[in-house]
Short mmCIF file of C-alpha atoms and ligand atoms in Angstrom, two decimals:
data_model
loop_
_atom_site.label_atom_id
_atom_site.label_comp_id
_atom_site.label_asym_id
_atom_site.label_seq_id
_atom_site.Cartn_x
_atom_site.Cartn_y
_atom_site.Cartn_z
CA MET A 1 79.10 5.71 70.33
CA ASP A 2 77.80 2.80 68.30
CA LEU A 3 75.97 4.44 65.69
CA LYS A 4 75.13 1.22 64.01
CA LYS A 5 73.14 0.15 67.09
CA LEU A 6 71.49 3.47 67.18
CA VAL A 7 70.27 3.82 63.63
CA ASN A 8 66.87 2.48 62.53
CA LYS A 9 67.51 -1.13 61.32
CA GLY A 10 65.79 -0.40 58.01
CA VAL A 11 67.87 2.71 57.45
CA ASP A 12 70.97 0.75 58.12
CA SER A 13 70.17 -1.67 55.31
CA LEU A 14 69.87 1.03 52.69
CA SER A 15 72.25 2.33 50.19
CA PRO A 16 71.71 5.99 49.01
CA TYR A 17 69.98 6.54 45.71
CA GLU A 18 72.52 7.14 42.93
CA PRO A 19 71.48 9.93 40.76
CA GLY A 20 72.88 10.45 37.22
CA LYS A 21 76.11 12.32 37.25
CA PRO A 22 75.65 16.12 36.92
CA ILE A 23 77.21 17.70 33.75
CA GLU A 24 79.38 20.19 35.67
CA ASP A 25 81.02 17.39 37.84
CA LEU A 26 82.06 15.45 34.73
CA GLU A 27 83.39 18.57 32.93
CA ARG A 28 85.48 19.37 35.97
CA GLU A 29 86.72 15.81 36.50
CA ILE A 30 87.83 15.21 32.86
CA GLY A 31 88.57 18.84 31.88
CA ILE A 32 86.19 19.07 28.97
CA LYS A 33 83.39 21.31 27.86
CA ASN A 34 80.12 20.51 26.14
CA ALA A 35 79.48 17.24 27.90
CA ILE A 36 75.97 15.91 27.38
CA LYS A 37 73.78 14.20 29.91
CA LEU A 38 71.34 11.53 28.76
CA ALA A 39 71.15 9.87 32.17
CA SER A 40 68.04 11.09 34.14
CA ASN A 41 65.15 11.04 31.64
CA GLU A 42 64.73 14.75 31.68
CA ASN A 43 62.96 16.55 28.95
CA PRO A 44 65.91 17.74 26.63
CA ILE A 45 63.98 20.76 25.26
CA GLY A 46 63.62 22.56 28.64
CA PRO A 47 60.52 23.95 30.41
CA SER A 48 57.65 25.28 28.41
CA PRO A 49 58.27 29.06 27.30
CA LYS A 50 54.99 29.85 29.22
CA VAL A 51 56.73 28.89 32.42
CA LEU A 52 59.83 30.89 31.70
CA GLN A 53 57.94 33.87 30.57
CA SER A 54 55.91 34.28 33.73
CA ILE A 55 58.16 32.97 36.54
CA ASP A 56 59.59 36.43 37.37
CA ALA A 57 56.27 37.56 38.84
CA ILE A 58 56.52 34.76 41.46
CA LEU A 59 60.21 35.47 42.20
CA LYS A 60 59.14 38.78 43.77
CA GLU A 61 56.80 36.94 46.11
CA THR A 62 59.41 34.45 47.48
CA HIS A 63 59.70 36.11 50.83
CA ARG A 64 56.19 34.64 51.51
CA TYR A 65 55.57 31.02 52.34
CA PRO A 66 54.05 28.99 49.47
CA ASP A 67 50.36 28.22 49.49
CA GLY A 68 50.52 25.28 51.87
CA ASN A 69 47.30 23.73 50.41
CA ALA A 70 48.45 24.23 46.80
CA THR A 71 44.87 25.34 46.08
CA ARG A 72 45.45 26.73 42.62
CA LEU A 73 47.55 23.86 41.31
CA LYS A 74 45.14 21.32 42.70
CA ASP A 75 42.31 23.08 41.01
CA SER A 76 44.07 23.33 37.76
CA ILE A 77 44.98 19.58 37.96
CA ALA A 78 41.39 18.69 38.82
CA LYS A 79 39.91 20.68 35.86
CA LYS A 80 42.47 19.30 33.35
CA PHE A 81 42.07 15.71 34.34
CA ASN A 82 38.45 15.84 35.27
CA THR A 83 38.72 15.00 38.99
CA SER A 84 38.12 16.55 42.29
CA PRO A 85 40.78 18.85 43.98
CA ASN A 86 40.11 16.93 47.16
CA GLN A 87 41.46 13.76 45.57
CA VAL A 88 44.78 15.50 44.54
CA THR A 89 47.92 15.45 46.70
CA ILE A 90 50.93 17.55 45.69
CA GLY A 91 54.37 16.35 46.21
CA ASN A 92 57.95 17.72 46.03
CA GLY A 93 58.50 15.61 43.04
CA SER A 94 56.42 12.44 42.72
CA ASN A 95 59.04 10.72 44.93
CA ASP A 96 57.56 12.72 47.79
CA ILE A 97 54.21 11.05 47.09
CA ILE A 98 55.81 7.65 47.03
CA GLU A 99 57.26 8.34 50.53
CA PHE A 100 53.87 9.65 51.93
CA ILE A 101 52.30 6.35 50.85
CA ALA A 102 54.97 4.23 52.51
CA ARG A 103 54.82 6.36 55.71
CA SER A 104 51.03 6.32 55.76
CA PHE A 105 50.47 2.62 55.20
CA LEU A 106 53.57 0.75 56.35
CA GLY A 107 55.01 -0.02 59.66
CA PRO A 108 57.70 -2.55 60.78
CA ASP A 109 55.22 -5.49 60.84
CA ASP A 110 54.14 -4.89 57.16
CA SER A 111 55.30 -5.85 53.71
CA ALA A 112 55.15 -4.20 50.35
CA ILE A 113 55.61 -5.84 46.90
CA TYR A 114 57.53 -4.47 43.92
CA SER A 115 58.96 -5.98 40.80
CA GLU A 116 62.45 -6.81 40.01
CA HIS A 117 64.13 -4.12 37.86
CA ALA A 118 61.53 -1.59 39.10
CA PHE A 119 62.25 1.91 40.26
CA ALA A 120 64.83 2.16 42.89
CA VAL A 121 62.94 4.49 45.18
CA TYR A 122 60.38 1.76 46.15
CA PRO A 123 62.71 -0.38 48.21
CA LEU A 124 64.24 2.71 49.70
CA VAL A 125 60.99 4.06 51.16
CA VAL A 126 59.79 0.66 52.30
CA LYS A 127 62.96 -0.07 54.21
CA ALA A 128 63.22 3.34 55.61
CA VAL A 129 60.03 2.75 57.49
CA GLY A 130 61.23 -0.66 58.65
CA ALA A 131 58.76 -2.70 56.50
CA LYS A 132 59.73 -5.77 54.47
CA GLY A 133 60.16 -5.37 50.82
CA ILE A 134 59.20 -8.32 48.55
CA GLU A 135 60.83 -8.23 45.22
CA VAL A 136 59.06 -10.34 42.59
CA PRO A 137 61.09 -11.60 39.70
CA ALA A 138 60.26 -9.83 36.35
CA LYS A 139 59.04 -11.57 33.24
CA ASP A 140 60.91 -10.53 30.10
CA PHE A 141 61.93 -7.40 31.97
CA SER A 142 58.34 -6.44 32.68
CA HIS A 143 56.06 -6.70 35.72
CA ASP A 144 54.87 -10.26 36.26
CA LEU A 145 51.47 -9.36 37.60
CA GLU A 146 50.40 -12.98 38.21
CA ALA A 147 53.49 -13.57 40.19
CA MET A 148 52.97 -10.33 42.22
CA LEU A 149 49.54 -11.52 43.15
CA ARG A 150 50.90 -14.83 44.34
CA ALA A 151 53.65 -13.03 46.39
CA ILE A 152 51.01 -11.30 48.63
CA GLU A 153 51.47 -12.29 52.26
CA LYS A 154 49.14 -11.76 55.22
CA ASN A 155 50.79 -8.51 56.24
CA THR A 156 51.07 -7.08 52.74
CA LYS A 157 49.71 -3.44 52.69
CA LEU A 158 51.11 -2.03 49.49
CA ILE A 159 51.98 -2.93 45.97
CA PHE A 160 53.95 -0.66 43.60
CA ILE A 161 53.51 -0.72 39.87
CA ALA A 162 55.48 1.65 37.66
CA ASN A 163 53.83 2.01 34.28
CA PRO A 164 55.82 2.57 32.12
CA ASN A 165 58.50 1.06 34.25
CA ASN A 166 61.90 2.74 34.65
CA PRO A 167 64.54 1.50 33.67
CA THR A 168 63.16 -1.19 31.49
CA GLY A 169 60.51 0.98 29.59
CA SER A 170 58.00 -1.89 29.74
CA PHE A 171 54.26 -1.18 29.85
CA VAL A 172 51.28 -3.01 31.22
CA GLU A 173 48.32 -2.58 28.94
CA PHE A 174 45.08 -1.11 30.41
CA ASP A 175 43.05 -4.39 30.24
CA GLU A 176 45.85 -6.40 31.87
CA LEU A 177 46.02 -3.72 34.67
CA LEU A 178 42.25 -3.82 35.23
CA ASP A 179 42.35 -7.50 35.58
CA PHE A 180 45.12 -7.30 38.05
CA LEU A 181 43.42 -4.58 40.13
CA GLU A 182 40.22 -6.79 40.26
CA LYS A 183 42.35 -9.50 41.87
CA VAL A 184 44.14 -7.52 44.42
CA PRO A 185 42.40 -7.75 47.85
CA GLU A 186 40.77 -4.36 48.61
CA ASP A 187 42.69 -3.98 51.84
CA ILE A 188 45.93 -3.56 49.89
CA ILE A 189 46.88 -0.12 48.51
CA VAL A 190 48.16 -0.14 44.92
CA LEU A 191 50.40 2.71 43.88
CA LEU A 192 50.31 3.04 40.02
CA ASP A 193 53.40 5.26 39.38
CA GLN A 194 52.77 7.00 36.11
CA ALA A 195 55.82 9.25 35.99
CA TYR A 196 56.09 8.53 32.22
CA PHE A 197 52.31 8.51 31.55
CA ASP A 198 52.56 11.20 28.94
CA TYR A 199 54.93 9.36 26.72
CA SER A 200 53.14 6.05 26.98
CA SER A 201 49.61 7.18 26.08
CA PHE A 202 50.08 9.63 23.21
CA GLU A 203 46.42 9.56 22.18
CA THR A 204 44.62 9.22 25.43
CA ARG A 205 46.92 11.25 27.59
CA ASP A 206 44.13 13.24 29.02
CA ALA A 207 42.43 10.13 30.03
CA ASN A 208 40.74 10.89 33.27
CA PHE A 209 41.05 9.03 36.64
CA ASP A 210 37.77 7.32 36.28
CA ILE A 211 39.13 3.91 37.38
CA LEU A 212 39.54 5.33 40.88
CA LYS A 213 35.78 4.96 41.41
CA LYS A 214 36.06 1.25 40.85
CA PHE A 215 39.19 0.87 42.93
CA PRO A 216 39.22 2.86 46.20
CA ASN A 217 42.56 1.26 47.05
CA LEU A 218 44.26 2.68 44.07
CA VAL A 219 46.61 5.72 44.03
CA MET A 220 47.87 7.15 40.71
CA SER A 221 50.92 9.37 40.82
CA ARG A 222 52.32 11.64 38.12
CA SER A 223 55.24 13.79 37.75
CA PHE A 224 56.18 17.21 36.21
CA SER A 225 59.80 16.10 35.97
CA LYS A 226 59.71 14.13 32.75
CA ALA A 227 57.45 15.18 29.88
CA TYR A 228 56.53 18.56 31.54
CA GLY A 229 60.26 19.49 31.69
CA LEU A 230 60.27 20.72 35.34
CA ALA A 231 62.73 18.24 36.98
CA GLY A 232 64.61 20.98 38.77
CA PHE A 233 61.49 22.46 40.35
CA ARG A 234 60.48 19.32 42.07
CA VAL A 235 56.78 18.77 41.72
CA GLY A 236 54.59 15.89 41.18
CA PHE A 237 51.09 14.73 42.26
CA SER A 238 48.75 11.89 43.02
CA VAL A 239 45.13 11.32 42.49
CA SER A 240 43.34 8.87 44.84
CA SER A 241 40.08 8.57 46.89
CA GLU A 242 39.53 11.59 49.20
CA ASP A 243 40.01 9.39 52.15
CA ILE A 244 43.51 8.29 50.96
CA ALA A 245 44.38 11.91 50.04
CA ASN A 246 43.40 12.89 53.58
CA TYR A 247 45.94 10.51 55.12
CA LEU A 248 48.69 11.40 52.64
CA ASN A 249 48.13 15.02 53.69
CA ARG A 250 48.78 14.25 57.25
CA VAL A 251 52.25 13.07 56.70
CA ARG A 252 53.02 15.78 54.12
CA GLN A 253 55.23 18.46 55.53
CA PRO A 254 53.67 21.86 55.34
CA PHE A 255 54.97 23.80 52.36
CA ASN A 256 56.59 20.70 50.84
CA ALA A 257 56.34 22.16 47.22
CA ASN A 258 57.73 25.61 46.86
CA SER A 259 56.01 28.73 45.28
CA LEU A 260 58.03 28.50 42.04
CA ALA A 261 57.41 24.80 41.61
CA LEU A 262 53.54 25.28 42.26
CA TYR A 263 53.38 28.15 39.82
CA ALA A 264 55.66 26.44 37.10
CA ALA A 265 53.45 23.32 37.23
CA GLU A 266 50.25 25.38 36.76
CA LYS A 267 51.71 27.16 33.71
CA ALA A 268 53.06 23.91 32.22
CA LEU A 269 49.58 22.32 32.46
CA GLU A 270 48.30 25.11 30.25
CA ASP A 271 50.79 24.54 27.37
CA ASP A 272 49.45 21.55 25.35
CA GLU A 273 51.21 22.67 22.21
CA TYR A 274 54.59 22.51 23.88
CA MET A 275 53.76 19.09 25.30
CA ASN A 276 52.81 17.79 21.88
CA GLU A 277 56.04 19.04 20.39
CA CYS A 278 57.96 17.30 23.05
CA LEU A 279 56.19 14.05 22.62
CA GLN A 280 56.50 14.27 18.81
CA LEU A 281 60.27 14.75 19.17
CA ASN A 282 60.57 11.96 21.63
CA SER A 283 58.86 9.45 19.31
CA GLU A 284 60.95 10.55 16.30
CA GLN A 285 64.23 10.46 18.18
CA LYS A 286 63.33 7.06 19.70
CA ARG A 287 63.21 5.63 16.17
CA VAL A 288 66.61 7.27 15.41
CA LEU A 289 68.11 5.64 18.49
CA TYR A 290 66.45 2.25 17.93
CA GLU A 291 67.99 2.22 14.39
CA GLY A 292 71.34 3.41 15.56
CA LEU A 293 71.58 0.79 18.20
CA ASN A 294 70.33 -1.87 15.80
CA SER A 295 73.00 -1.04 13.19
CA GLN A 296 75.68 -1.32 15.93
CA GLY A 297 74.37 -4.80 16.81
CA TYR A 298 72.87 -3.87 20.24
CA GLU A 299 69.67 -5.42 21.47
CA TYR A 300 67.37 -2.97 23.31
CA LEU A 301 64.19 -3.18 25.30
CA PRO A 302 61.33 -1.57 23.43
CA SER A 303 60.41 1.45 25.47
CA ARG A 304 57.07 3.24 26.13
CA ALA A 305 58.93 6.15 27.73
CA ASN A 306 61.72 8.64 26.99
CA PHE A 307 64.76 6.41 27.55
CA ILE A 308 66.01 3.14 26.09
CA SER A 309 67.89 0.34 28.00
CA PHE A 310 70.17 -1.73 25.83
CA ASP A 311 72.38 -4.82 26.28
CA CYS A 312 76.12 -4.66 26.03
CA LYS A 313 76.27 -8.53 26.46
CA LYS A 314 78.97 -8.03 28.98
CA ASP A 315 79.46 -5.84 32.10
CA SER A 316 78.49 -2.43 30.87
CA ASN A 317 80.73 -0.48 33.23
CA ASP A 318 83.48 -0.32 30.65
CA ALA A 319 81.20 1.15 28.04
CA PHE A 320 79.77 3.48 30.55
CA ASN A 321 83.25 4.77 31.59
CA LYS A 322 84.41 5.12 27.92
CA LEU A 323 81.23 7.17 27.18
CA LEU A 324 81.90 9.32 30.19
CA HIS A 325 85.43 10.03 29.00
CA GLU A 326 84.05 11.12 25.66
CA GLY A 327 81.64 13.46 27.61
CA VAL A 328 78.44 11.48 27.23
CA ILE A 329 76.71 10.62 30.63
CA VAL A 330 74.28 7.70 30.50
CA ARG A 331 73.14 5.41 33.20
CA SER A 332 74.64 2.06 34.10
CA LEU A 333 72.04 -0.36 35.50
CA GLY A 334 74.07 -2.48 37.96
CA VAL A 335 71.90 -1.23 40.88
CA TYR A 336 68.95 -2.44 38.96
CA LYS A 337 70.39 -5.92 38.73
CA MET A 338 71.01 -5.42 34.98
CA PRO A 339 74.82 -5.18 35.05
CA ASN A 340 75.10 -5.69 31.28
CA PHE A 341 72.66 -2.86 30.40
CA LEU A 342 73.03 0.82 29.86
CA ARG A 343 70.06 3.24 29.81
CA VAL A 344 70.15 6.23 27.56
CA SER A 345 67.62 9.14 27.78
CA ILE A 346 66.25 10.28 24.58
CA GLY A 347 67.81 13.70 23.92
CA LEU A 348 67.79 16.40 21.27
CA PRO A 349 68.78 15.13 17.73
CA GLU A 350 72.31 16.26 17.87
CA GLU A 351 72.76 14.74 21.34
CA ASN A 352 71.47 11.38 20.22
CA LEU A 353 73.75 11.45 17.21
CA LEU A 354 76.66 12.27 19.36
CA PHE A 355 75.85 9.36 21.72
CA LEU A 356 75.64 6.94 18.84
CA GLU A 357 78.94 8.14 17.41
CA LYS A 358 80.66 7.75 20.76
CA LEU A 359 79.12 4.40 21.44
CA LYS A 360 80.99 3.08 18.39
CA LEU A 361 84.21 3.83 20.25
CA THR A 362 83.31 1.59 23.27
C1 LIG B 1 61.59 9.81 37.66
C2 LIG B 1 60.67 8.98 38.30
C3 LIG B 1 59.81 9.30 39.37
C4 LIG B 1 59.84 10.61 40.06
O1 LIG B 1 60.32 11.75 39.71
P1 LIG B 1 60.02 12.99 40.44
O2 LIG B 1 61.07 13.91 39.90
O3 LIG B 1 60.18 12.82 42.02
O4 LIG B 1 58.69 13.44 40.20
C5 LIG B 1 58.90 8.44 39.83
N1 LIG B 1 58.80 7.22 39.29
C6 LIG B 1 59.55 6.80 38.24
C7 LIG B 1 59.36 5.37 37.84
C8 LIG B 1 60.56 7.52 37.80
O5 LIG B 1 61.35 7.19 36.80
#
């Protein structure tokens, strides 16, 4: 059997997404304990105590299917962010949403635009549906919105913007974004991926989804995996026009988000105090890492999120492997075409200090 002939052409062109190395794997491989992971931009503090205290109640109900419409979570999101539940779509992580959008709007005759050094999942979902991915060179490691507009082709149906972007930490300011959205033809969907929104907009983080009224072609996605500390539960959501939400809902698998995840997300939304503590710690520790990197002579990309990418000035694999052997897992950015860079997630104070100490050995 010639599997290569059989498989979807788009799928054949893919490489699997490479996640950060799990802690247990590393500990087993090098025979150490107490390895630390600063590789996947998780919240280092853990889930809100409100989530942990109440999750038992739901465990007893897990012989039942989850609420397939996620009614309660959608209501909570709508209330908190001042939108309508009919505009909300729930995903098994916001990656699920990214895939719904590709599957709803792209076919083999279409193209989608994303930036160089942008989130690795975009080319993955685009190619999986057989569409053409157009990668636009970045400007100073940030989205070049003008160039992205110029890259639009006749068959372009979708544009991805990660704001803040992973792995560069860059951020497009609101005015600049509005200007861009005004110039995008209205028959092209724009996905504004706001997985790190909470970190980027400390003061206005409850900003509502008002701009959707002006831009019916816009979809805004957010995640519970980063600032909300629920990466293992897998839950995220998007807010869009009701019409777009209706389409996303058609390709969504029934029960895509599980009962525990729906419940945890609902509880996490209630805990503003915890969120503020997490954001506070993140901004304090970002400064510690900036200073530490500076004093070791590393240049870094200023970040609006909970990670920092820094330049090793030579292939970073060596430093990556040395850190691994010292029990510190970070991320090498070869797959993002930044082979000299490493990305470190902002961890707990002791984790960041350990990282800086071990970095000196590389
Ligand atoms: C982490 C991340 C996501 C998605 O995370 P989920 O866990 O699937 O919600 C989406 N976009 C970017 C840019 C990310 O870094």
